[in-house]
Amino acid sequence: MSISLYDFFLILIIGQCIFLIFAIQYIPKKNTGTNRMIQYLLGIYSFYLLESVIDSELGHYGIYKYRYWFNVFYLLIGPFLYTYIRRLLFYENGTYRLSYYHYLPVVFYLIYGLFHVYNYDSIEDLSHYNNILFYIVEISFFISITAYLIKAYSLFYYYKMNETKELSFIPSSIRYIRVTLFCLAMYMLFWLLGIFELFDVITWIERPLIYKISCLIFGIQIYVVSFYNLKYPEIFKITYPSYDKSELKKRNKLDEKEVYKIRNLLHTFFEEDKGYRRPELSLLILAKDINTTTNKLSWVLNNSYKKTFYELVNEYRVADFSQKIKENKHKEFTVISLAHDVGFNSKSTFYKAFKEITKMTPTAYIKEVERSKGL
């Protein structure tokens, strides 16, 4: 038996999956609850690719009776993906779990699997039975994964819309989530094409080719996971939105005495302690430092300062940087090193924030300062 180049490539990806499953255990600052979900997903991906290699090399002989039972793993992709994104992006200490009813399809499928195996040999028209079952499984699995993919995208969208309310920087690691979701969306697109091909809605692409492309997309996703999950062990999280009415009422209004107290604490933190120079400063860190809650702090920022957390912190950082330029510090140190000194954790965040606040680039600002000094 000779193994094709394509199948050899899939075997390499399976090896990469197995390596990652064990390597993730040793990531520094590991987020155990979150990483456990990605390990489960990597295990499912490995199984999927292994099934592809077995089908290619050995064919379907002797495995039809059991293969649909093992397909139950694919019903776990959607819930695991959503749980992974939820744990990765939001403060819940890696313990968030979906309610039990999200896994009921798995239970029902396993029960049917027992019936399927028990009665398989007694079915008269196996070809018709296998075709009908294949259609049902393909469509139901597609709907399940797509539904959770949409839910995961909604979480990511909420994170992107609200990250400036709780973070003082734009995490570069967030690209990892975007690429991961994009890869899975592309995979689901090709899955949909496969369903269309089954019903002869499209004829310009054959199902075997669709299957191979989807496997390659999985392979790309594995390498995305391997690179980012090892390079960025921790994503900076924000608070998950609360829909508790009593909590929302508490946010609606703070008395003047409490507002005054929080403003004084913020003044001390920023003006005297220069707390904005901490590169990983977040709303949660600040709230803990001044002994208040994120809800109260967020209310004061929005209603008293009329700024987001991101805007307030970076205004202090840009002002500090500007002062260093006026003191000619840029003649002793590089612009980026000065940016790091005032709290910016990346060049991209620094340039973005600086231009938003001053309406000019750092280079243009330096030239303007030197021109005003007659240099």
Coordinates of C-alpha atoms in Angstrom, one line a residue:
M1 CA 0.0 0.0 0.0
S2 CA 1.5 3.4 -1.1
I3 CA 0.5 6.6 0.7
S4 CA -0.2 9.6 -1.5
L5 CA 1.6 12.9 -1.0
Y6 CA -1.8 14.4 0.1
D7 CA -2.3 11.7 2.7
F8 CA 1.3 12.1 3.9
F9 CA 0.6 15.8 4.4
L10 CA -2.5 15.0 6.5
I11 CA -0.5 12.6 8.6
L12 CA 2.0 15.4 9.3
I13 CA -0.9 17.6 10.4
I14 CA -2.2 14.9 12.7
G15 CA 1.3 14.7 14.2
Q16 CA 1.2 18.4 14.7
C17 CA -2.1 18.1 16.5
I18 CA -0.9 15.5 18.8
F19 CA 2.2 17.6 19.6
L20 CA 0.1 20.6 20.3
I21 CA -2.2 18.6 22.6
F22 CA 0.7 17.8 24.8
A23 CA 2.7 21.1 24.3
I24 CA -0.2 23.3 25.5
Q25 CA 0.1 21.7 28.9
Y26 CA 3.5 23.4 29.4
I27 CA 2.6 26.9 28.1
P28 CA 3.7 29.6 30.7
K29 CA 0.9 31.4 32.4
K30 CA -1.4 28.7 31.0
N31 CA -5.1 29.3 31.1
T32 CA -6.0 25.8 32.0
G33 CA -9.8 25.9 31.5
T34 CA -9.5 27.6 28.1
N35 CA -6.6 25.4 26.8
R36 CA -8.5 22.3 27.7
M37 CA -11.2 23.2 25.2
I38 CA -8.6 23.8 22.4
Q39 CA -7.1 20.4 23.3
Y40 CA -10.5 18.8 22.8
L41 CA -10.9 20.5 19.5
L42 CA -7.5 19.5 18.4
G43 CA -8.4 15.9 19.3
I44 CA -11.5 16.1 17.1
Y45 CA -9.5 17.6 14.2
S46 CA -7.0 14.8 14.5
F47 CA -9.8 12.2 14.4
Y48 CA -11.4 13.9 11.4
L49 CA -8.1 14.0 9.4
L50 CA -7.3 10.4 10.4
E51 CA -10.7 9.3 9.1
S52 CA -9.9 11.0 5.8
V53 CA -6.6 9.1 5.5
I54 CA -8.3 5.8 6.4
D55 CA -11.1 6.4 3.9
S56 CA -8.5 7.3 1.2
E57 CA -6.2 4.4 1.8
L58 CA -8.5 1.6 2.9
G59 CA -11.9 2.7 1.5
H60 CA -15.1 2.3 3.4
Y61 CA -15.1 -1.5 3.5
G62 CA -16.2 -2.8 6.9
I63 CA -16.5 0.6 8.6
Y64 CA -19.9 1.8 7.5
K65 CA -21.5 -0.1 10.3
Y66 CA -19.6 2.0 12.9
R67 CA -18.5 5.2 11.3
Y68 CA -21.7 7.1 11.9
W69 CA -21.5 6.4 15.5
F70 CA -18.0 7.9 15.7
N71 CA -19.3 11.0 13.9
V72 CA -20.8 12.1 17.2
F73 CA -17.5 13.9 17.8
Y74 CA -18.5 16.5 15.2
L75 CA -21.5 17.5 17.2
L76 CA -19.1 18.6 19.9
I77 CA -17.2 21.0 17.6
G78 CA -19.8 23.8 17.9
P79 CA -20.3 23.8 21.7
F80 CA -16.5 23.4 22.3
L81 CA -15.7 26.2 19.9
Y82 CA -18.2 28.6 21.6
T83 CA -17.0 27.6 25.1
Y84 CA -13.3 28.2 24.0
I85 CA -14.0 31.7 22.6
R86 CA -16.1 32.6 25.7
R87 CA -13.4 31.5 28.1
L88 CA -10.6 33.0 26.0
L89 CA -12.1 36.6 25.7
F90 CA -14.0 37.1 28.9
Y91 CA -13.4 37.2 32.7
E92 CA -14.9 34.0 34.0
N93 CA -11.8 32.3 35.3
G94 CA -11.9 29.6 32.6
T95 CA -14.9 27.9 34.2
Y96 CA -17.7 28.9 31.8
R97 CA -19.8 25.9 30.7
L98 CA -22.7 25.6 28.4
S99 CA -26.0 24.3 29.8
Y100 CA -26.6 20.6 29.5
Y101 CA -29.2 20.9 26.8
H102 CA -26.5 22.0 24.3
Y103 CA -25.2 18.4 24.5
L104 CA -28.6 16.7 24.2
P105 CA -28.0 16.1 20.4
V106 CA -24.9 14.2 21.3
V107 CA -26.9 11.9 23.7
F108 CA -29.6 11.4 21.1
Y109 CA -27.1 10.6 18.4
L110 CA -25.3 8.0 20.7
I111 CA -28.7 6.4 21.4
Y112 CA -29.4 6.2 17.7
G113 CA -25.9 4.9 17.1
L114 CA -26.7 1.9 19.3
F115 CA -29.8 1.3 17.2
H116 CA -27.8 1.8 14.0
V117 CA -25.1 -0.8 14.9
Y118 CA -27.6 -3.3 16.3
N119 CA -29.9 -3.3 13.2
Y120 CA -27.3 -2.6 10.5
D121 CA -26.9 -6.2 9.3
S122 CA -30.7 -6.7 9.0
I123 CA -31.3 -3.7 6.8
E124 CA -32.4 -4.8 3.3
D125 CA -31.6 -1.8 1.2
L126 CA -28.2 -0.7 2.7
S127 CA -27.4 1.7 -0.1
H128 CA -30.6 3.6 0.2
Y129 CA -30.3 3.6 4.0
N130 CA -26.7 4.9 4.0
N131 CA -27.6 7.6 1.5
I132 CA -30.5 8.9 3.6
L133 CA -28.5 8.8 6.8
F134 CA -25.6 10.5 5.1
Y135 CA -27.8 13.4 3.9
I136 CA -29.4 13.8 7.4
V137 CA -26.0 13.7 9.2
E138 CA -24.4 16.2 6.7
I139 CA -27.2 18.7 7.0
S140 CA -27.7 18.5 10.8
F141 CA -24.0 18.7 11.5
F142 CA -23.6 21.7 9.2
I143 CA -26.5 23.5 11.0
S144 CA -25.1 22.7 14.4
I145 CA -21.6 23.9 13.8
T146 CA -22.7 27.0 11.8
A147 CA -25.1 28.0 14.6
Y148 CA -22.3 28.0 17.2
L149 CA -19.9 29.6 14.8
I150 CA -22.3 32.5 14.5
K151 CA -22.6 32.7 18.3
A152 CA -18.8 32.7 18.5
Y153 CA -18.6 35.5 16.0
S154 CA -21.1 37.5 18.0
L155 CA -18.8 37.1 21.1
F156 CA -15.8 38.2 19.1
Y157 CA -17.7 41.2 17.7
Y158 CA -18.8 42.3 21.2
Y159 CA -15.2 42.0 22.4
K160 CA -13.9 44.2 19.5
M161 CA -16.6 46.8 20.1
N162 CA -15.9 47.0 23.9
E163 CA -12.2 46.3 24.3
T164 CA -11.4 50.0 24.5
K165 CA -13.7 50.3 27.5
E166 CA -11.6 48.0 29.5
L167 CA -8.1 47.8 27.9
S168 CA -5.5 50.5 27.4
F169 CA -4.1 48.9 24.3
I170 CA -5.3 46.9 21.3
P171 CA -4.1 43.2 21.8
S172 CA -2.2 42.0 18.7
S173 CA -3.1 38.5 19.7
I174 CA -6.7 39.1 18.8
R175 CA -5.7 38.5 15.2
Y176 CA -5.5 34.8 16.2
I177 CA -9.2 34.7 17.0
R178 CA -10.1 36.4 13.8
V179 CA -8.0 34.0 11.7
T180 CA -9.3 30.9 13.6
L181 CA -12.9 31.9 13.1
F182 CA -12.2 32.8 9.4
C183 CA -10.7 29.4 8.8
L184 CA -13.7 27.6 10.3
A185 CA -16.1 29.8 8.4
M186 CA -14.3 28.9 5.1
Y187 CA -14.5 25.2 6.1
M188 CA -18.2 25.6 6.7
L189 CA -18.5 27.3 3.3
F190 CA -17.0 24.3 1.6
W191 CA -19.1 22.0 3.7
L192 CA -22.2 23.9 2.3
L193 CA -20.8 23.5 -1.3
G194 CA -20.6 19.7 -0.6
I195 CA -24.2 19.7 0.5
F196 CA -25.2 21.6 -2.7
E197 CA -23.2 19.1 -4.7
L198 CA -25.1 16.2 -3.1
F199 CA -28.4 17.6 -4.3
D200 CA -27.0 18.6 -7.7
V201 CA -27.5 22.3 -7.0
I202 CA -23.9 22.8 -8.2
T203 CA -22.0 20.7 -10.7
W204 CA -18.8 22.7 -11.3
I205 CA -16.9 21.1 -8.4
E206 CA -16.9 17.5 -7.3
R207 CA -17.3 16.3 -3.8
P208 CA -13.9 14.6 -3.4
L209 CA -12.2 17.9 -4.3
I210 CA -14.4 19.7 -1.8
Y211 CA -13.4 17.2 0.8
K212 CA -9.7 17.6 0.2
I213 CA -9.9 21.4 0.3
S214 CA -11.8 21.2 3.6
C215 CA -9.0 19.0 5.0
L216 CA -6.4 21.5 3.9
I217 CA -8.3 24.3 5.6
F218 CA -8.3 22.3 8.7
G219 CA -4.5 21.9 8.3
I220 CA -4.1 25.7 8.0
Q221 CA -6.2 26.1 11.1
I222 CA -3.9 23.7 13.1
Y223 CA -0.9 25.8 12.2
V224 CA -2.6 29.0 13.1
V225 CA -3.5 27.5 16.5
S226 CA 0.0 26.2 17.0
F227 CA 1.7 29.5 16.2
Y228 CA -0.6 31.8 18.2
N229 CA -1.4 29.6 21.1
L230 CA 2.3 29.1 21.8
K231 CA 3.3 32.7 21.1
Y232 CA 0.4 34.4 22.9
P233 CA -0.5 32.1 25.9
E234 CA -2.8 34.7 27.4
I235 CA -5.4 36.9 25.6
F236 CA -6.3 40.1 27.5
K237 CA -9.9 39.6 28.6
I238 CA -12.8 41.9 29.2
T239 CA -16.0 41.6 31.3
Y240 CA -18.9 39.6 29.8
P241 CA -22.1 41.7 29.5
S242 CA -24.5 41.2 32.4
Y243 CA -28.2 41.3 31.8
D244 CA -29.1 41.2 35.5
K245 CA -31.7 44.0 36.1
S246 CA -30.6 44.7 39.6
E247 CA -27.0 45.1 38.5
L248 CA -28.0 47.3 35.7
K249 CA -29.9 49.6 38.1
K250 CA -26.7 49.9 40.2
R251 CA -24.8 51.1 37.1
N252 CA -27.4 53.8 36.3
K253 CA -26.5 56.2 39.0
L254 CA -23.7 56.8 41.5
D255 CA -24.1 59.4 44.3
E256 CA -21.9 62.5 44.1
K257 CA -19.9 61.5 47.2
E258 CA -18.8 58.2 45.6
V259 CA -18.1 59.9 42.3
Y260 CA -15.9 62.4 44.1
K261 CA -14.0 59.6 45.9
I262 CA -13.3 57.6 42.7
R263 CA -12.2 60.8 40.9
N264 CA -9.7 61.5 43.7
L265 CA -8.4 58.0 43.6
L266 CA -8.0 58.2 39.8
H267 CA -6.1 61.5 40.2
T268 CA -3.7 60.0 42.6
F269 CA -3.3 56.9 40.4
F270 CA -2.6 58.8 37.2
E271 CA -1.0 62.1 38.3
E272 CA 1.0 61.1 41.3
D273 CA 1.7 57.4 40.9
K274 CA 2.0 57.5 37.0
G275 CA 0.0 54.2 37.0
Y276 CA -0.7 54.7 33.3
R277 CA 2.9 53.6 32.6
R278 CA 2.0 50.0 33.3
P279 CA 1.8 48.5 29.8
E280 CA -0.8 45.8 30.6
L281 CA -3.1 48.2 32.5
S282 CA -6.8 47.2 32.2
L283 CA -10.0 48.4 33.8
L284 CA -10.0 45.4 36.1
I285 CA -6.4 46.1 37.3
L286 CA -7.2 49.7 37.9
A287 CA -10.4 48.9 39.8
K288 CA -8.5 46.6 42.1
D289 CA -5.8 49.1 42.6
I290 CA -8.2 51.9 43.8
N291 CA -10.4 49.4 45.6
T292 CA -13.6 49.8 43.6
T293 CA -15.6 47.7 41.1
T294 CA -15.3 47.8 37.3
N295 CA -19.0 48.8 37.1
K296 CA -18.5 51.9 39.2
L297 CA -15.3 52.8 37.6
S298 CA -16.8 52.4 34.1
W299 CA -19.7 54.6 35.1
V300 CA -17.4 57.4 36.4
L301 CA -15.3 57.2 33.2
N302 CA -18.4 57.3 30.9
N303 CA -20.5 59.9 32.8
S304 CA -18.0 62.1 34.6
Y305 CA -14.9 62.0 32.4
K306 CA -16.9 61.4 29.2
K307 CA -14.1 59.1 28.0
T308 CA -13.5 55.4 27.5
F309 CA -10.8 53.7 29.6
Y310 CA -8.6 53.4 26.5
E311 CA -9.0 57.2 25.7
L312 CA -8.2 58.3 29.3
V313 CA -5.1 56.1 29.8
N314 CA -3.6 56.9 26.4
E315 CA -4.2 60.6 26.8
Y316 CA -1.9 60.5 29.9
R317 CA 0.6 58.4 28.0
V318 CA 0.7 60.7 25.0
A319 CA 1.0 63.7 27.3
D320 CA 3.9 62.1 29.1
F321 CA 5.5 61.2 25.7
S322 CA 5.0 64.8 24.5
Q323 CA 6.8 66.1 27.6
K324 CA 9.7 63.8 27.0
I325 CA 10.0 65.2 23.4
K326 CA 9.9 68.7 24.7
E327 CA 12.8 67.8 27.1
N328 CA 14.7 66.4 24.1
K329 CA 14.7 62.9 25.3
H330 CA 14.3 61.7 21.8
K331 CA 17.9 62.7 21.1
E332 CA 19.1 60.2 23.7
F333 CA 16.6 57.4 23.2
T334 CA 14.5 56.0 20.3
V335 CA 10.9 57.1 19.8
I336 CA 9.7 53.5 20.5
S337 CA 11.7 53.2 23.7
L338 CA 10.1 56.4 24.9
A339 CA 6.7 55.1 24.0
H340 CA 7.4 51.9 26.0
D341 CA 8.6 54.1 28.9
V342 CA 5.2 55.8 29.1
G343 CA 3.2 52.6 29.0
F344 CA 2.6 51.7 25.4
N345 CA 3.1 48.0 24.9
S346 CA 3.4 48.0 21.1
K347 CA 4.4 50.2 18.2
S348 CA 1.0 49.9 16.5
T349 CA -1.0 50.9 19.6
F350 CA 1.4 53.9 20.2
Y351 CA 1.1 55.2 16.6
K352 CA -2.7 54.7 16.6
A353 CA -3.3 56.4 19.9
F354 CA -0.9 59.2 19.2
K355 CA -2.5 60.1 15.9
E356 CA -6.0 59.9 17.3
I357 CA -5.1 62.3 20.2
T358 CA -2.7 64.8 18.5
K359 CA -4.0 64.5 14.9
M360 CA -0.4 64.0 13.7
T361 CA 2.2 61.3 13.6
P362 CA 5.0 61.2 16.2
T363 CA 7.6 62.2 13.6
A364 CA 5.5 65.2 12.5
Y365 CA 5.0 66.1 16.2
I366 CA 8.8 66.0 16.9
K367 CA 9.5 68.2 13.9
E368 CA 6.8 70.7 15.1
V369 CA 8.4 70.8 18.5
E370 CA 11.9 71.3 17.1
R371 CA 10.6 74.0 14.7
S372 CA 9.0 75.9 17.6
K373 CA 12.3 75.8 19.5
G374 CA 14.1 77.1 16.4
L375 CA 16.2 73.9 16.1

